[in-house]
Short mmCIF file of C-alpha atoms in Angstrom, two decimals:
data_model
loop_
_atom_site.label_atom_id
_atom_site.label_comp_id
_atom_site.label_asym_id
_atom_site.label_seq_id
_atom_site.Cartn_x
_atom_site.Cartn_y
_atom_site.Cartn_z
CA MET M 892 6.36 -23.53 -18.50
CA ALA M 893 9.70 -24.35 -17.33
CA SER M 894 11.16 -27.79 -17.33
CA ASN M 895 13.17 -28.25 -14.69
CA VAL M 896 10.79 -29.92 -12.34
CA ALA M 897 11.93 -30.86 -8.98
CA SER M 898 11.70 -34.28 -8.14
CA ARG M 899 9.04 -35.69 -5.80
CA PRO M 900 9.76 -37.03 -2.58
CA LYS M 901 9.06 -40.80 -1.52
CA LYS M 902 6.08 -41.14 0.18
CA GLY M 903 6.10 -43.82 2.69
CA VAL M 904 2.80 -46.33 3.10
CA PHE M 905 2.20 -44.32 6.78
CA ASP M 906 3.94 -40.79 6.14
CA PHE M 907 0.15 -39.23 6.65
CA LEU M 908 -0.25 -39.86 10.41
CA GLU M 909 2.23 -37.28 11.08
CA SER M 910 -0.77 -34.56 10.70
CA ARG M 911 -2.88 -34.61 14.15
CA TRP M 912 -6.15 -34.32 12.00
CA ALA M 913 -5.34 -37.37 9.43
CA LYS M 914 -4.41 -39.68 12.66
CA PHE M 915 -8.03 -38.78 14.15
CA PHE M 916 -10.15 -39.26 10.65
CA PHE M 917 -7.88 -42.35 9.92
CA ALA M 918 -8.50 -43.72 13.65
CA ILE M 919 -12.25 -43.24 12.96
CA VAL M 920 -13.05 -45.07 9.82
CA ALA M 921 -10.41 -47.91 11.48
CA LEU M 922 -12.53 -47.86 14.67
CA GLN M 923 -16.15 -48.00 12.78
CA ALA M 924 -14.21 -50.67 10.21
CA ILE M 925 -13.23 -52.74 13.04
CA ILE M 926 -16.92 -53.05 15.03
CA GLY M 927 -18.79 -53.09 11.44
CA VAL M 928 -16.84 -56.33 10.27
CA THR M 929 -16.96 -57.67 13.78
CA PHE M 930 -20.56 -57.03 14.00
CA GLU M 931 -21.32 -58.25 10.88
CA SER M 932 -19.45 -61.46 10.73
CA TYR M 933 -21.18 -62.18 14.32
CA ILE M 934 -24.41 -62.22 12.55
CA PHE M 935 -23.52 -64.16 9.25
CA GLY M 936 -21.95 -66.72 11.84
CA ARG M 937 -25.13 -66.99 14.02
CA PHE M 938 -27.40 -67.41 10.96
CA GLN M 939 -25.10 -70.18 9.18
CA ASP M 940 -24.69 -72.29 12.04
CA SER M 941 -29.11 -72.14 12.38
CA LEU M 942 -29.19 -73.28 9.36
CA GLU M 943 -29.74 -77.42 8.54
CA ASP M 944 -28.15 -78.65 5.53
CA TYR M 945 -29.53 -76.92 3.12
CA ARG M 946 -29.00 -77.46 -0.53
CA THR M 947 -29.36 -75.15 -3.67
CA GLY M 948 -30.81 -75.43 -6.53
CA GLU M 949 -34.08 -77.32 -6.05
CA ASN M 950 -36.10 -73.82 -5.45
CA GLU M 951 -35.32 -70.68 -7.21
CA GLU M 952 -37.31 -68.22 -5.05
CA ARG M 953 -36.01 -70.06 -1.65
CA ASP M 954 -32.60 -69.90 -3.08
CA ALA M 955 -32.85 -66.41 -3.50
CA GLN M 956 -34.31 -65.94 -0.22
CA TYR M 957 -31.48 -68.50 1.23
CA MET M 958 -28.21 -65.76 -0.62
CA THR M 959 -29.66 -62.50 0.89
CA ILE M 960 -28.20 -62.46 4.32
CA PRO M 961 -24.72 -63.96 2.96
CA THR M 962 -24.97 -61.21 0.06
CA PHE M 963 -25.94 -58.46 2.36
CA LEU M 964 -23.37 -59.33 5.00
CA ALA M 965 -20.66 -59.70 2.83
CA LEU M 966 -21.07 -56.60 0.79
CA PHE M 967 -21.23 -54.75 4.15
CA ILE M 968 -17.50 -56.36 5.44
CA PHE M 969 -16.81 -55.03 2.11
CA GLY M 970 -18.13 -51.77 2.15
CA PHE M 971 -16.72 -51.09 5.64
CA LEU M 972 -13.11 -52.34 4.58
CA TYR M 973 -12.54 -50.25 1.07
CA VAL M 974 -13.97 -47.25 2.73
CA LEU M 975 -11.01 -47.79 5.02
CA PHE M 976 -8.72 -48.62 2.39
CA LEU M 977 -10.37 -44.92 0.51
CA THR M 978 -9.37 -43.00 3.47
CA TRP M 979 -5.98 -44.20 3.46
CA ASP M 980 -5.64 -43.47 -0.04
CA ALA M 981 -7.17 -39.90 0.05
CA LEU M 982 -5.28 -39.11 3.28
CA ARG M 983 -1.83 -40.33 1.45
CA TRP M 984 -2.07 -38.20 -1.45
CA LYS M 985 -4.03 -35.30 0.25
CA ASN M 986 -7.00 -35.33 -1.66
CA THR M 987 -9.68 -33.22 0.08
CA ILE M 988 -12.20 -33.88 -2.35
CA GLN M 989 -12.32 -37.86 -1.78
CA ILE M 990 -12.19 -37.23 1.90
CA ILE M 991 -15.40 -35.01 1.41
CA GLY M 992 -16.77 -37.95 -0.55
CA LEU M 993 -15.92 -40.67 2.18
CA CYS M 994 -18.15 -38.57 4.16
CA ILE M 995 -21.11 -38.64 2.16
CA ALA M 996 -20.46 -42.33 1.15
CA ASN M 997 -20.41 -42.95 5.17
CA LEU M 998 -23.40 -41.04 4.99
CA ALA M 999 -24.91 -43.35 2.05
CA LEU M 1000 -23.72 -46.82 4.20
CA PHE M 1001 -25.66 -45.13 7.22
CA VAL M 1002 -28.77 -45.54 5.33
CA TYR M 1003 -28.29 -48.20 3.64
CA THR M 1004 -27.62 -50.26 7.67
CA ILE M 1005 -31.12 -49.10 8.35
CA LEU M 1006 -32.30 -50.86 5.28
CA GLN M 1007 -30.07 -53.67 6.03
CA ILE M 1008 -32.71 -54.41 9.50
CA ASP M 1009 -35.97 -54.72 7.61
CA GLN M 1010 -34.75 -56.64 4.88
CA ILE M 1011 -32.79 -59.42 7.00
CA ASP M 1012 -36.06 -59.55 9.48
CA ARG M 1013 -37.91 -60.58 6.11
CA SER M 1014 -35.72 -62.91 4.93
CA ILE M 1015 -35.73 -64.84 7.99
CA SER M 1016 -39.21 -64.79 8.30
CA LYS M 1017 -39.09 -66.22 4.91
CA LEU M 1018 -36.59 -69.18 5.63
CA GLN M 1019 -38.33 -69.92 8.88
CA LEU M 1020 -41.74 -70.70 6.67
CA ALA M 1021 -39.97 -72.83 4.30
CA GLY M 1022 -38.61 -74.67 6.81
CA ILE M 1023 -34.90 -74.48 6.71
CA PHE M 1024 -33.90 -73.68 10.74
CA ARG M 1025 -32.79 -76.15 13.03
CA PRO M 1026 -36.06 -77.11 14.94
CA LEU M 1027 -34.57 -75.58 17.75
CA GLU M 1028 -33.18 -72.46 15.88
CA VAL M 1029 -37.11 -70.66 15.43
CA HIS M 1030 -37.51 -67.21 13.59
CA GLU M 1031 -37.47 -65.57 16.83
CA ALA M 1032 -33.75 -67.26 18.41
CA VAL M 1033 -32.34 -66.31 15.38
CA TRP M 1034 -33.40 -62.59 15.05
CA HIS M 1035 -33.24 -61.88 18.51
CA ALA M 1036 -29.58 -62.69 18.44
CA CYS M 1037 -28.71 -60.76 15.63
CA ALA M 1038 -31.02 -58.17 16.39
CA PRO M 1039 -29.15 -55.98 18.67
CA PHE M 1040 -26.01 -56.07 16.32
CA LEU M 1041 -28.34 -54.66 13.50
CA TYR M 1042 -29.91 -51.80 15.50
CA THR M 1043 -26.06 -50.57 16.93
CA ILE M 1044 -24.38 -50.51 13.54
CA PRO M 1045 -26.53 -47.85 12.40
CA PRO M 1046 -25.78 -45.23 15.41
CA VAL M 1047 -22.13 -46.41 15.02
CA ILE M 1048 -21.92 -45.25 11.25
CA GLY M 1049 -23.68 -41.98 12.24
CA VAL M 1050 -21.72 -40.90 15.26
CA ALA M 1051 -18.55 -41.70 12.97
CA THR M 1052 -19.71 -39.52 9.88
CA VAL M 1053 -20.56 -36.79 12.47
CA ALA M 1054 -16.77 -37.12 13.59
CA MET M 1055 -15.44 -37.56 10.07
CA SER M 1056 -17.59 -34.66 9.01
CA ALA M 1057 -15.54 -32.21 11.80
CA CYS M 1058 -12.08 -33.86 10.57
CA ALA M 1059 -12.79 -33.35 7.25
CA TRP M 1060 -13.26 -29.54 7.62
CA GLN M 1061 -9.86 -29.18 9.44
CA LEU M 1062 -7.95 -31.59 6.55
CA TYR M 1063 -9.31 -29.65 4.05
CA GLN M 1064 -8.06 -26.06 5.38
CA GLU M 1065 -4.68 -28.10 6.16
CA PHE M 1066 -4.63 -29.82 3.01
CA ALA M 1067 -5.58 -26.22 1.17
CA TRP M 1068 -2.14 -25.16 1.84
CA ASP M 1069 -0.40 -28.03 0.59
CA ILE M 1070 -1.86 -27.63 -2.74
CA LEU M 1071 -0.96 -24.12 -2.94
CA LYS M 1072 2.40 -24.65 -2.67
CA GLN M 1073 2.28 -27.75 -5.50
CA ILE M 1074 0.20 -26.16 -8.44
CA GLY M 1075 1.06 -22.19 -7.24
CA ALA M 1076 -1.46 -19.35 -6.74
CA ASP M 1077 -3.19 -19.75 -10.26
CA TYR M 1078 -6.29 -19.73 -9.48
CA ARG M 1079 -7.56 -21.31 -13.21
CA MET M 1080 -4.77 -24.29 -12.62
CA LYS M 1081 -6.04 -24.84 -8.74
CA LYS M 1082 -9.41 -25.05 -10.73
CA ARG M 1083 -8.59 -27.57 -13.17
CA PHE M 1084 -6.80 -29.95 -10.68
CA LEU M 1085 -10.22 -29.30 -8.31
CA HIS M 1086 -11.69 -31.22 -11.22
CA TYR M 1087 -9.44 -33.93 -11.89
CA GLN M 1088 -9.30 -34.61 -8.14
CA ILE M 1089 -13.00 -34.97 -8.14
CA PHE M 1090 -13.32 -36.68 -11.37
CA ILE M 1091 -10.84 -39.48 -9.86
CA ALA M 1092 -12.53 -39.64 -6.83
CA LEU M 1093 -15.96 -40.36 -8.38
CA LEU M 1094 -14.49 -43.31 -10.01
CA LYS M 1095 -13.20 -45.14 -6.87
CA PHE M 1096 -16.81 -44.09 -6.29
CA ASP M 1097 -18.73 -45.28 -9.11
CA PHE M 1098 -16.80 -48.97 -8.93
CA PHE M 1099 -17.98 -49.64 -5.50
CA PHE M 1100 -21.68 -48.92 -6.13
CA PHE M 1101 -21.13 -50.62 -9.13
CA LEU M 1102 -19.91 -53.68 -7.91
CA GLY M 1103 -22.30 -54.15 -4.95
CA PHE M 1104 -25.56 -53.60 -7.40
CA THR M 1105 -23.64 -56.16 -9.75
CA ILE M 1106 -22.84 -58.91 -6.91
CA GLN M 1107 -27.19 -58.87 -5.27
CA PHE M 1108 -27.86 -59.03 -9.10
CA LEU M 1109 -25.58 -61.91 -9.72
CA VAL M 1110 -26.55 -63.70 -6.40
CA VAL M 1111 -30.16 -63.33 -5.16
CA VAL M 1112 -31.84 -62.18 -8.48
CA THR M 1113 -34.09 -64.93 -10.08
CA GLY M 1114 -35.05 -65.86 -13.71
CA LYS M 1115 -31.39 -64.54 -14.83
CA THR M 1116 -30.83 -66.62 -18.46
CA SER M 1117 -27.33 -68.50 -19.09
CA ILE M 1118 -26.01 -65.61 -21.43
CA GLU M 1119 -27.26 -62.33 -18.80
CA LEU M 1120 -25.56 -64.42 -16.35
CA GLY M 1121 -22.43 -64.16 -18.09
CA LEU M 1122 -22.48 -61.13 -19.59
CA THR M 1123 -23.25 -59.56 -16.24
CA ALA M 1124 -20.27 -61.60 -14.49
CA ALA M 1125 -18.50 -60.33 -17.15
CA ALA M 1126 -18.77 -56.59 -16.67
CA ILE M 1127 -17.32 -56.48 -13.59
CA PRO M 1128 -13.67 -56.76 -14.96
CA VAL M 1129 -14.50 -54.39 -18.37
CA THR M 1130 -15.78 -52.10 -15.76
CA ILE M 1131 -12.37 -52.03 -13.55
CA ILE M 1132 -10.84 -51.35 -16.74
CA ILE M 1133 -12.85 -48.80 -18.00
CA LEU M 1134 -12.23 -47.10 -14.80
CA LEU M 1135 -8.44 -47.37 -14.83
CA CYS M 1136 -8.49 -46.31 -18.52
CA ALA M 1137 -10.41 -43.34 -17.67
CA ALA M 1138 -8.07 -42.09 -15.05
CA PHE M 1139 -5.15 -42.79 -17.38
CA PHE M 1140 -6.39 -40.79 -20.07
CA THR M 1141 -7.67 -38.03 -18.11
CA GLN M 1142 -3.70 -37.98 -16.57
CA ARG M 1143 -2.34 -38.17 -19.90
CA GLU M 1144 -5.05 -35.88 -21.60
CA ASN M 1145 -6.03 -38.06 -24.05
CA ARG M 1146 -8.93 -36.66 -26.07
CA VAL M 1147 -9.99 -39.72 -27.99
CA GLY M 1148 -9.69 -42.04 -25.46
CA MET M 1149 -12.17 -39.63 -22.99
CA TYR M 1150 -14.63 -39.64 -25.44
CA ALA M 1151 -14.91 -43.16 -25.75
CA VAL M 1152 -14.90 -43.72 -22.12
CA ILE M 1153 -17.69 -40.89 -21.79
CA LEU M 1154 -19.68 -42.95 -24.98
CA LEU M 1155 -19.51 -46.17 -22.54
CA PHE M 1156 -20.55 -43.80 -19.07
CA PHE M 1157 -23.47 -43.22 -21.48
CA GLY M 1158 -24.10 -47.03 -22.03
CA GLY M 1159 -23.64 -47.84 -18.38
CA LEU M 1160 -26.17 -45.05 -17.45
CA ALA M 1161 -28.33 -46.55 -19.85
CA TYR M 1162 -28.35 -50.06 -18.39
CA PHE M 1163 -28.67 -48.88 -14.78
CA LEU M 1164 -31.93 -47.10 -15.54
CA PHE M 1165 -33.42 -50.18 -17.63
CA LYS M 1166 -32.59 -51.96 -14.29
CA LEU M 1167 -34.25 -49.64 -12.35
CA VAL M 1168 -37.32 -50.33 -14.61
CA ARG M 1169 -37.29 -53.64 -14.31
CA ILE M 1170 -37.24 -53.98 -10.85
CA TYR M 1171 -40.46 -52.24 -10.52
CA SER M 1172 -42.06 -53.93 -13.56
CA LYS M 1173 -44.62 -56.38 -13.82
CA SER M 1174 -43.40 -58.95 -16.13
CA HIS M 1175 -39.99 -59.29 -13.71
CA GLY M 1176 -40.24 -56.98 -10.24
CA TRP M 1177 -40.97 -60.27 -9.22
CA HIS M 1178 -37.09 -61.31 -9.89
CA TYR M 1179 -35.96 -58.61 -7.77
CA THR M 1180 -38.18 -59.24 -5.03
CA PRO M 1181 -35.96 -60.16 -1.88
CA VAL M 1182 -33.35 -57.26 -2.40
CA LYS M 1183 -35.64 -55.05 -4.41
CA ARG M 1184 -34.68 -51.92 -1.72
CA SER M 1185 -31.53 -52.58 -1.51
CA LEU M 1186 -31.15 -53.10 -5.33
CA THR M 1187 -33.16 -49.50 -6.10
CA ALA M 1188 -30.85 -48.12 -3.03
CA PHE M 1189 -28.06 -49.14 -5.80
CA ALA M 1190 -28.82 -48.33 -8.69
CA VAL M 1191 -30.29 -44.39 -7.82
CA MET M 1192 -26.93 -43.99 -6.21
CA THR M 1193 -25.10 -45.55 -9.20
CA ILE M 1194 -27.44 -43.65 -12.09
CA LEU M 1195 -26.32 -39.91 -9.87
CA LEU M 1196 -22.58 -40.93 -9.76
CA ILE M 1197 -22.12 -41.77 -13.61
CA LEU M 1198 -24.38 -38.56 -14.09
CA ILE M 1199 -21.90 -36.23 -12.03
CA THR M 1200 -18.66 -38.59 -13.35
CA ILE M 1201 -20.08 -37.81 -17.58
CA ALA M 1202 -20.29 -33.61 -16.52
CA ASN M 1203 -17.13 -34.24 -14.56
CA ALA M 1204 -15.28 -36.30 -17.59
CA PHE M 1205 -16.75 -33.61 -20.26
CA ILE M 1206 -14.99 -30.51 -18.20
CA CYS M 1207 -12.25 -32.65 -17.39
CA THR M 1208 -11.62 -32.78 -21.05
CA SER M 1209 -12.25 -29.22 -21.72
CA ASN M 1210 -9.17 -28.84 -19.63
CA PHE M 1211 -6.93 -30.23 -21.79
CA GLY M 1212 -4.08 -28.62 -23.35
CA ASN M 1213 -3.82 -25.51 -20.44
CA GLY M 1214 -0.98 -27.29 -18.91
CA LEU M 1215 -2.18 -29.48 -16.06
CA LYS M 1216 -0.33 -32.41 -17.48
CA THR M 1217 2.71 -31.27 -16.66
CA HIS M 1218 2.02 -31.43 -13.03
CA LEU M 1219 0.77 -34.82 -13.18
CA VAL M 1220 2.88 -36.75 -15.39
CA LYS M 1221 6.47 -37.32 -14.74
CA PRO M 1222 9.20 -36.13 -17.31
CA LYS M 1223 10.88 -38.74 -18.84
CA GLY M 1224 14.31 -39.69 -17.68
CA ARG M 1225 14.12 -39.41 -14.11
CA ASP M 1226 16.02 -41.42 -11.49
CA PRO M 1227 12.70 -43.95 -10.42
CA GLU M 1228 14.73 -43.95 -6.79
CA LYS M 1229 13.64 -40.82 -5.95
CA ASP M 1230 9.70 -41.56 -7.97
CA ASP M 1231 6.87 -43.12 -5.84
CA ILE M 1232 6.36 -46.65 -7.67
CA ASN M 1233 2.78 -46.31 -6.82
CA SER M 1234 2.24 -42.80 -8.10
CA PHE M 1235 -0.71 -44.42 -10.15
CA GLN M 1236 -3.19 -46.77 -9.04
CA MET M 1237 -6.18 -44.45 -9.60
CA THR M 1238 -5.41 -42.59 -7.10
CA ASP M 1239 -4.72 -38.58 -7.86
CA GLN M 1240 -1.54 -37.58 -8.36
CA LYS M 1241 0.08 -35.19 -6.20
CA PRO M 1242 1.79 -32.11 -8.34
CA GLN M 1243 5.08 -31.87 -8.84
CA LEU M 1244 6.37 -28.44 -7.77
CA THR M 1245 7.66 -26.33 -10.31
CA THR M 1246 10.23 -23.39 -10.11
CA ARG M 1247 8.27 -21.08 -12.52
CA MET M 1248 4.51 -21.36 -13.86
CA THR M 1249 3.74 -19.19 -17.09
CA ILE M 1250 -0.14 -17.79 -16.89
CA ASP M 1251 -2.26 -18.74 -19.47
#
């Protein structure tokens, strides 16, 4: 491999908007985020305004029902904004795999918004029976105020998903030429880079589904011991560190680090399988009743993602030492003004253009 590597042009925050299809894709996701966040915020405000002054800590089961709706709505707002961020990230770095993943994630969000309708209706009914709504704000009034927005969100996401998929095909063709210019015509090298892109994209989606499950468990699920609560809360920053290390070790081709990360992934897989079994166990299942469906959906998605992530981690590790690292890691002694200071934040690194490439 030649040591003479051309410097990478500095990327602006919105340089990707020079592409027509990138503009369309970003506009679709941005519009979905604006509508989704606005509707979810209205539902949250309408729900909060209809409640009596409520003190938590007196009845654990009623507290769980009380926290279900705010937790759901907060997760959805975060979900819309996170998808928007990942869209910006994918378009900026021309990560085709992440764009395809965003279409699949949007489809999962579509399914989850359908589950949200029944879950919120059930929670409002139980809260009405508990008598925590204001006298004039009975169940029917609260539900009729929120229902039109709840029923509108799934069609909006569905239409957006179809439009995103159409744009993704165009972006796939557009970005394929860019990858060819950067990596070259070597099929094996392009395949290694493809697996690297898949792995990096999976880490980002792993984070969202893990966080969604953990937040619901911490806030809504009852019957937690203080030790379990503390360990689960501590798992959030630890997971972020693990995901960042996974991206770093893959880029730097560190085998020992990758094997350690894979081992931790297996630990995470065992944890979510344990939680999924516990959700439906007779002894502990009733603690999960307020969020049983949504926790099941998040647990299943997380388990599937971890399995795929582990498989790709092994593939990426097997590709170490075959030349891909030269395209991913900047050589030392480069002019810092010519480099993008944000080139590594769990994003797929754009490979650098080489003057000559050997064939392995």
